[in-house]
PDB file of C-alpha atoms in Angstrom:
ATOM      1  CA  MET R   9       3.633 -15.381 -54.581  1.00 96.00           C
ATOM      2  CA  ASP R  10       2.922 -14.812 -50.441  1.00 97.00           C
ATOM      3  CA  LEU R  11       2.013 -10.651 -49.938  1.00 98.00           C
ATOM      4  CA  ALA R  12       1.694 -11.342 -46.554  1.00 97.00           C
ATOM      5  CA  LYS R  13       5.605 -12.169 -46.504  1.00 98.00           C
ATOM      6  CA  LYS R  14       6.237  -8.889 -48.183  1.00 98.00           C
ATOM      7  CA  ILE R  15       4.403  -6.074 -46.156  1.00 98.00           C
ATOM      8  CA  ARG R  16       6.306  -5.673 -42.791  1.00 97.00           C
ATOM      9  CA  GLU R  17       4.320  -5.187 -39.451  1.00 96.00           C
ATOM     10  CA  ILE R  18       5.167  -2.408 -37.153  1.00 97.00           C
ATOM     11  CA  GLN R  19       4.428  -2.880 -33.480  1.00 95.00           C
ATOM     12  CA  ASP R  20       2.603  -0.120 -31.770  1.00 94.00           C
ATOM     13  CA  PHE R  21       2.234   2.208 -34.804  1.00 92.00           C
ATOM     14  CA  PRO R  22       1.182   5.255 -34.751  1.00 89.00           C
ATOM     15  CA  LYS R  23      -0.118   4.404 -31.014  1.00 88.00           C
ATOM     16  CA  GLU R  24       0.423   2.124 -28.493  1.00 92.00           C
ATOM     17  CA  GLY R  25      -1.664  -1.328 -29.468  1.00 88.00           C
ATOM     18  CA  ILE R  26      -1.572  -1.041 -33.264  1.00 89.00           C
ATOM     19  CA  ASN R  27      -0.264  -3.324 -35.291  1.00 91.00           C
ATOM     20  CA  PHE R  28       0.558  -1.582 -38.204  1.00 94.00           C
ATOM     21  CA  LYS R  29       0.842  -3.082 -41.562  1.00 96.00           C
ATOM     22  CA  ASP R  30       3.590  -1.703 -43.338  1.00 96.00           C
ATOM     23  CA  ILE R  31       3.233  -1.823 -47.026  1.00 97.00           C
ATOM     24  CA  THR R  32       6.264  -0.129 -48.071  1.00 97.00           C
ATOM     25  CA  THR R  33       8.653  -3.248 -48.137  1.00 98.00           C
ATOM     26  CA  LEU R  34       5.937  -4.761 -50.569  1.00 97.00           C
ATOM     27  CA  LEU R  35       5.732  -1.620 -53.092  1.00 97.00           C
ATOM     28  CA  LYS R  36       9.614  -1.482 -52.743  1.00 98.00           C
ATOM     29  CA  ASP R  37       9.930  -5.575 -54.575  1.00 98.00           C
ATOM     30  CA  PRO R  38       9.165  -5.419 -58.104  1.00 98.00           C
ATOM     31  CA  GLN R  39       8.250  -8.409 -58.156  1.00 98.00           C
ATOM     32  CA  ALA R  40       6.099  -8.559 -55.613  1.00 98.00           C
ATOM     33  CA  PHE R  41       4.610  -5.120 -56.551  1.00 98.00           C
ATOM     34  CA  LYS R  42       3.969  -5.985 -60.153  1.00 98.00           C
ATOM     35  CA  TYR R  43       2.371  -9.375 -58.709  1.00 98.00           C
ATOM     36  CA  MET R  44      -0.026  -7.171 -56.619  1.00 98.00           C
ATOM     37  CA  ILE R  45      -0.792  -5.106 -59.065  1.00 98.00           C
ATOM     38  CA  ASP R  46      -1.743  -7.480 -61.756  1.00 98.00           C
ATOM     39  CA  GLN R  47      -3.599  -9.353 -59.369  1.00 98.00           C
ATOM     40  CA  LEU R  48      -6.164  -6.773 -58.249  1.00 98.00           C
ATOM     41  CA  SER R  49      -6.096  -6.037 -61.933  1.00 98.00           C
ATOM     42  CA  GLN R  50      -7.579  -9.670 -63.126  1.00 98.00           C
ATOM     43  CA  GLN R  51     -10.235  -9.350 -59.801  1.00 98.00           C
ATOM     44  CA  LEU R  52     -11.787  -6.511 -62.445  1.00 98.00           C
ATOM     45  CA  GLU R  53     -11.823  -8.779 -65.638  1.00 97.00           C
ATOM     46  CA  GLY R  54     -15.518  -8.624 -66.831  1.00 97.00           C
ATOM     47  CA  LEU R  55     -16.686  -6.027 -64.570  1.00 98.00           C
ATOM     48  CA  ASN R  56     -15.984  -3.672 -67.961  1.00 98.00           C
ATOM     49  CA  VAL R  57     -14.688  -0.936 -65.462  1.00 98.00           C
ATOM     50  CA  ASP R  58     -14.388   2.559 -66.964  1.00 98.00           C
ATOM     51  CA  ILE R  59     -12.990   4.139 -63.435  1.00 98.00           C
ATOM     52  CA  VAL R  60     -10.952   3.488 -60.726  1.00 98.00           C
ATOM     53  CA  VAL R  61     -11.039   5.519 -57.907  1.00 98.00           C
ATOM     54  CA  GLY R  62      -8.119   5.155 -55.354  1.00 98.00           C
ATOM     55  CA  PRO R  63      -8.883   7.090 -51.947  1.00 97.00           C
ATOM     56  CA  GLU R  64      -6.586   9.331 -50.530  1.00 93.00           C
ATOM     57  CA  SER R  65      -3.114   8.132 -50.813  1.00 89.00           C
ATOM     58  CA  ARG R  66      -2.296   5.119 -50.406  1.00 92.00           C
ATOM     59  CA  GLY R  67      -5.357   4.108 -53.214  1.00 93.00           C
ATOM     60  CA  PHE R  68      -3.316   5.720 -55.372  1.00 96.00           C
ATOM     61  CA  LEU R  69      -0.413   3.404 -54.810  1.00 95.00           C
ATOM     62  CA  ALA R  70      -2.778   0.933 -56.441  1.00 95.00           C
ATOM     63  CA  GLY R  71      -5.389   2.339 -57.986  1.00 98.00           C
ATOM     64  CA  ALA R  72      -3.475   4.076 -60.865  1.00 98.00           C
ATOM     65  CA  PRO R  73      -1.275   1.048 -61.870  1.00 98.00           C
ATOM     66  CA  VAL R  74      -4.092  -1.015 -61.819  1.00 98.00           C
ATOM     67  CA  ALA R  75      -6.435   1.864 -63.943  1.00 98.00           C
ATOM     68  CA  TYR R  76      -3.192   1.654 -66.696  1.00 98.00           C
ATOM     69  CA  LYS R  77      -3.123  -2.236 -67.102  1.00 98.00           C
ATOM     70  CA  ILE R  78      -6.762  -2.707 -67.304  1.00 98.00           C
ATOM     71  CA  GLY R  79      -7.847   0.424 -69.807  1.00 98.00           C
ATOM     72  CA  ALA R  80      -9.715   2.378 -67.512  1.00 98.00           C
ATOM     73  CA  GLY R  81      -9.640   6.199 -66.448  1.00 98.00           C
ATOM     74  CA  PHE R  82      -7.872   6.884 -62.504  1.00 98.00           C
ATOM     75  CA  VAL R  83      -9.493   9.383 -59.989  1.00 98.00           C
ATOM     76  CA  PRO R  84      -8.555  10.406 -56.692  1.00 98.00           C
ATOM     77  CA  VAL R  85     -10.757  11.056 -54.021  1.00 98.00           C
ATOM     78  CA  ARG R  86      -9.157  13.316 -51.331  1.00 97.00           C
ATOM     79  CA  LYS R  87      -9.311  15.384 -48.051  1.00 96.00           C
ATOM     80  CA  PRO R  88     -11.094  18.464 -47.939  1.00 96.00           C
ATOM     81  CA  GLY R  89      -9.231  20.882 -49.881  1.00 96.00           C
ATOM     82  CA  LYS R  90      -7.069  19.050 -52.338  1.00 97.00           C
ATOM     83  CA  LEU R  91      -8.413  19.173 -55.304  1.00 97.00           C
ATOM     84  CA  PRO R  92      -8.399  22.268 -57.438  1.00 97.00           C
ATOM     85  CA  ALA R  93     -11.854  22.296 -59.565  1.00 98.00           C
ATOM     86  CA  GLU R  94     -15.547  21.987 -58.117  1.00 98.00           C
ATOM     87  CA  THR R  95     -16.172  19.100 -55.277  1.00 98.00           C
ATOM     88  CA  ILE R  96     -19.028  17.595 -53.871  1.00 98.00           C
ATOM     89  CA  ARG R  97     -18.226  16.332 -50.127  1.00 97.00           C
ATOM     90  CA  HIS R  98     -19.473  13.076 -47.942  1.00 96.00           C
ATOM     91  CA  GLU R  99     -18.732  13.499 -44.520  1.00 93.00           C
ATOM     92  CA  TYR R 100     -18.462  10.130 -42.721  1.00 88.00           C
ATOM     93  CA  GLN R 101     -18.257   9.297 -39.014  1.00 81.00           C
ATOM     94  CA  LEU R 102     -14.980   7.896 -37.002  1.00 74.00           C
ATOM     95  CA  GLU R 103     -14.520   6.558 -34.017  1.00 66.00           C
ATOM     96  CA  TYR R 104     -14.315  10.160 -32.499  1.00 72.00           C
ATOM     97  CA  GLY R 105     -15.429  13.096 -34.557  1.00 77.00           C
ATOM     98  CA  THR R 106     -16.320  12.896 -37.889  1.00 87.00           C
ATOM     99  CA  ASP R 107     -13.941  13.390 -41.482  1.00 91.00           C
ATOM    100  CA  ALA R 108     -14.839  14.147 -44.888  1.00 96.00           C
ATOM    101  CA  LEU R 109     -14.251  13.152 -48.363  1.00 97.00           C
ATOM    102  CA  GLU R 110     -13.956  15.231 -51.753  1.00 98.00           C
ATOM    103  CA  ILE R 111     -14.091  14.107 -55.750  1.00 98.00           C
ATOM    104  CA  HIS R 112     -14.388  16.368 -58.282  1.00 98.00           C
ATOM    105  CA  ARG R 113     -18.187  17.176 -59.549  1.00 98.00           C
ATOM    106  CA  ASP R 114     -16.910  15.955 -62.885  1.00 98.00           C
ATOM    107  CA  ALA R 115     -15.107  13.180 -61.916  1.00 98.00           C
ATOM    108  CA  ILE R 116     -17.579   9.993 -62.747  1.00 98.00           C
ATOM    109  CA  GLN R 117     -20.170   9.931 -65.174  1.00 98.00           C
ATOM    110  CA  PRO R 118     -24.083   8.647 -64.526  1.00 98.00           C
ATOM    111  CA  GLY R 119     -23.991   5.155 -65.587  1.00 98.00           C
ATOM    112  CA  GLN R 120     -20.137   4.619 -65.759  1.00 98.00           C
ATOM    113  CA  LYS R 121     -19.189   1.681 -63.765  1.00 98.00           C
ATOM    114  CA  VAL R 122     -16.249   2.227 -61.068  1.00 98.00           C
ATOM    115  CA  ALA R 123     -13.882   0.037 -59.220  1.00 98.00           C
ATOM    116  CA  ILE R 124     -12.775   1.706 -55.579  1.00 98.00           C
ATOM    117  CA  LEU R 125      -9.185   0.422 -55.385  1.00 98.00           C
ATOM    118  CA  ASP R 126      -7.242   0.649 -51.913  1.00 97.00           C
ATOM    119  CA  ASP R 127      -4.535  -0.550 -49.652  1.00 96.00           C
ATOM    120  CA  LEU R 128      -6.465  -1.446 -46.532  1.00 95.00           C
ATOM    121  CA  LEU R 129     -10.375  -2.370 -45.552  1.00 96.00           C
ATOM    122  CA  ALA R 130     -10.413  -1.674 -41.699  1.00 92.00           C
ATOM    123  CA  THR R 131     -13.817  -0.406 -40.963  1.00 91.00           C
ATOM    124  CA  GLY R 132     -15.591   0.465 -43.558  1.00 94.00           C
ATOM    125  CA  GLY R 133     -15.720   4.010 -43.398  1.00 93.00           C
ATOM    126  CA  THR R 134     -13.431   5.259 -45.994  1.00 93.00           C
ATOM    127  CA  VAL R 135     -14.611   2.680 -48.374  1.00 96.00           C
ATOM    128  CA  LEU R 136     -18.135   3.719 -48.066  1.00 96.00           C
ATOM    129  CA  ALA R 137     -17.837   7.668 -48.389  1.00 96.00           C
ATOM    130  CA  THR R 138     -15.920   7.216 -51.533  1.00 98.00           C
ATOM    131  CA  ALA R 139     -18.508   4.653 -52.786  1.00 98.00           C
ATOM    132  CA  LYS R 140     -21.241   7.478 -51.427  1.00 97.00           C
ATOM    133  CA  LEU R 141     -19.290   9.980 -54.084  1.00 98.00           C
ATOM    134  CA  ILE R 142     -19.560   8.019 -56.996  1.00 98.00           C
ATOM    135  CA  GLU R 143     -23.142   7.185 -56.363  1.00 98.00           C
ATOM    136  CA  GLU R 144     -23.566  10.872 -56.050  1.00 98.00           C
ATOM    137  CA  LEU R 145     -22.087  11.350 -59.268  1.00 98.00           C
ATOM    138  CA  GLY R 146     -24.417   8.688 -60.850  1.00 98.00           C
ATOM    139  CA  GLY R 147     -21.466   5.531 -61.208  1.00 98.00           C
ATOM    140  CA  GLU R 148     -22.068   2.377 -60.666  1.00 98.00           C
ATOM    141  CA  VAL R 149     -19.785   0.446 -58.276  1.00 98.00           C
ATOM    142  CA  VAL R 150     -18.844  -2.486 -59.602  1.00 98.00           C
ATOM    143  CA  SER R 151     -16.495  -3.379 -57.299  1.00 98.00           C
ATOM    144  CA  MET R 152     -14.509  -2.865 -54.177  1.00 98.00           C
ATOM    145  CA  ASN R 153     -10.595  -4.265 -54.108  1.00 98.00           C
ATOM    146  CA  PHE R 154      -7.928  -3.910 -51.414  1.00 98.00           C
ATOM    147  CA  LEU R 155      -4.098  -4.816 -51.377  1.00 98.00           C
ATOM    148  CA  ILE R 156      -5.624  -6.251 -46.930  1.00 98.00           C
ATOM    149  CA  GLU R 157      -8.136  -6.962 -44.955  1.00 97.00           C
ATOM    150  CA  LEU R 158      -8.408  -7.070 -41.326  1.00 96.00           C
ATOM    151  CA  ALA R 159     -11.391  -8.993 -41.252  1.00 97.00           C
ATOM    152  CA  PHE R 160     -11.510  -8.395 -37.426  1.00 95.00           C
ATOM    153  CA  LEU R 161     -12.421  -5.081 -37.830  1.00 93.00           C
ATOM    154  CA  LYS R 162     -16.282  -6.498 -39.507  1.00 95.00           C
ATOM    155  CA  GLY R 163     -15.715  -3.444 -42.352  1.00 95.00           C
ATOM    156  CA  ARG R 164     -17.668  -5.768 -44.693  1.00 95.00           C
ATOM    157  CA  ASP R 165     -20.611  -6.010 -42.280  1.00 96.00           C
ATOM    158  CA  LEU R 166     -21.129  -1.928 -43.581  1.00 94.00           C
ATOM    159  CA  LEU R 167     -20.448  -2.309 -47.283  1.00 96.00           C
ATOM    160  CA  THR R 168     -23.203  -5.591 -47.532  1.00 95.00           C
ATOM    161  CA  ASN R 169     -24.279  -4.213 -50.371  1.00 94.00           C
ATOM    162  CA  TYR R 170     -20.755  -4.405 -52.509  1.00 98.00           C
ATOM    163  CA  ASN R 171     -18.530  -7.174 -54.381  1.00 97.00           C
ATOM    164  CA  ILE R 172     -15.563  -6.381 -51.938  1.00 98.00           C
ATOM    165  CA  LYS R 173     -12.207  -8.370 -52.652  1.00 98.00           C
ATOM    166  CA  ALA R 174      -9.030  -8.277 -51.182  1.00 98.00           C
ATOM    167  CA  LEU R 175      -5.424  -9.657 -51.761  1.00 98.00           C
ATOM    168  CA  VAL R 176      -4.196 -10.539 -48.298  1.00 98.00           C
ATOM    169  CA  THR R 177      -6.932 -11.023 -44.889  1.00 97.00           C
ATOM    170  CA  TYR R 178      -5.680 -10.915 -41.268  1.00 97.00           C
ATOM    171  CA  ASP R 179      -8.383 -12.698 -38.768  1.00 94.00           C
ATOM    172  CA  GLU R 180      -6.628 -11.101 -35.550  1.00 84.00           C
TER     173      GLU R 180
END
């Protein structure tokens, strides 16, 4: 199945010049959604993943069902102030300013093998911050998996030490 054909593109959203990749059209298609989850799950075969981590918020949409399918736990990574128990935080640079992500301090145990699943790899800042949180807790990031990669934004260049896979790649 060609998942790219299931992704709607919205011109000039959220601002002029951006060609937004809208995955809601893929998610509402039962066959396409199942195919996406199956493909992401297959990418993790043989890695003995203990925990799947999904960054807020669209990482939850792929991460939780993949974790279920492969028999792993699921851990959300959220924006500051959204998690109820004790957290650790990692701040990272944006084009204009900074942002931060948090994870529960007890979410990952030392030595656990972790896969990060998200909908989109763009510049790589969010997924790198997620990886740093996992590593600070002693987890090993064994894979970073995405539905979409915007290759022209060169997010991979920031992530050279990681195993990266994407189901759909846009070169422009």
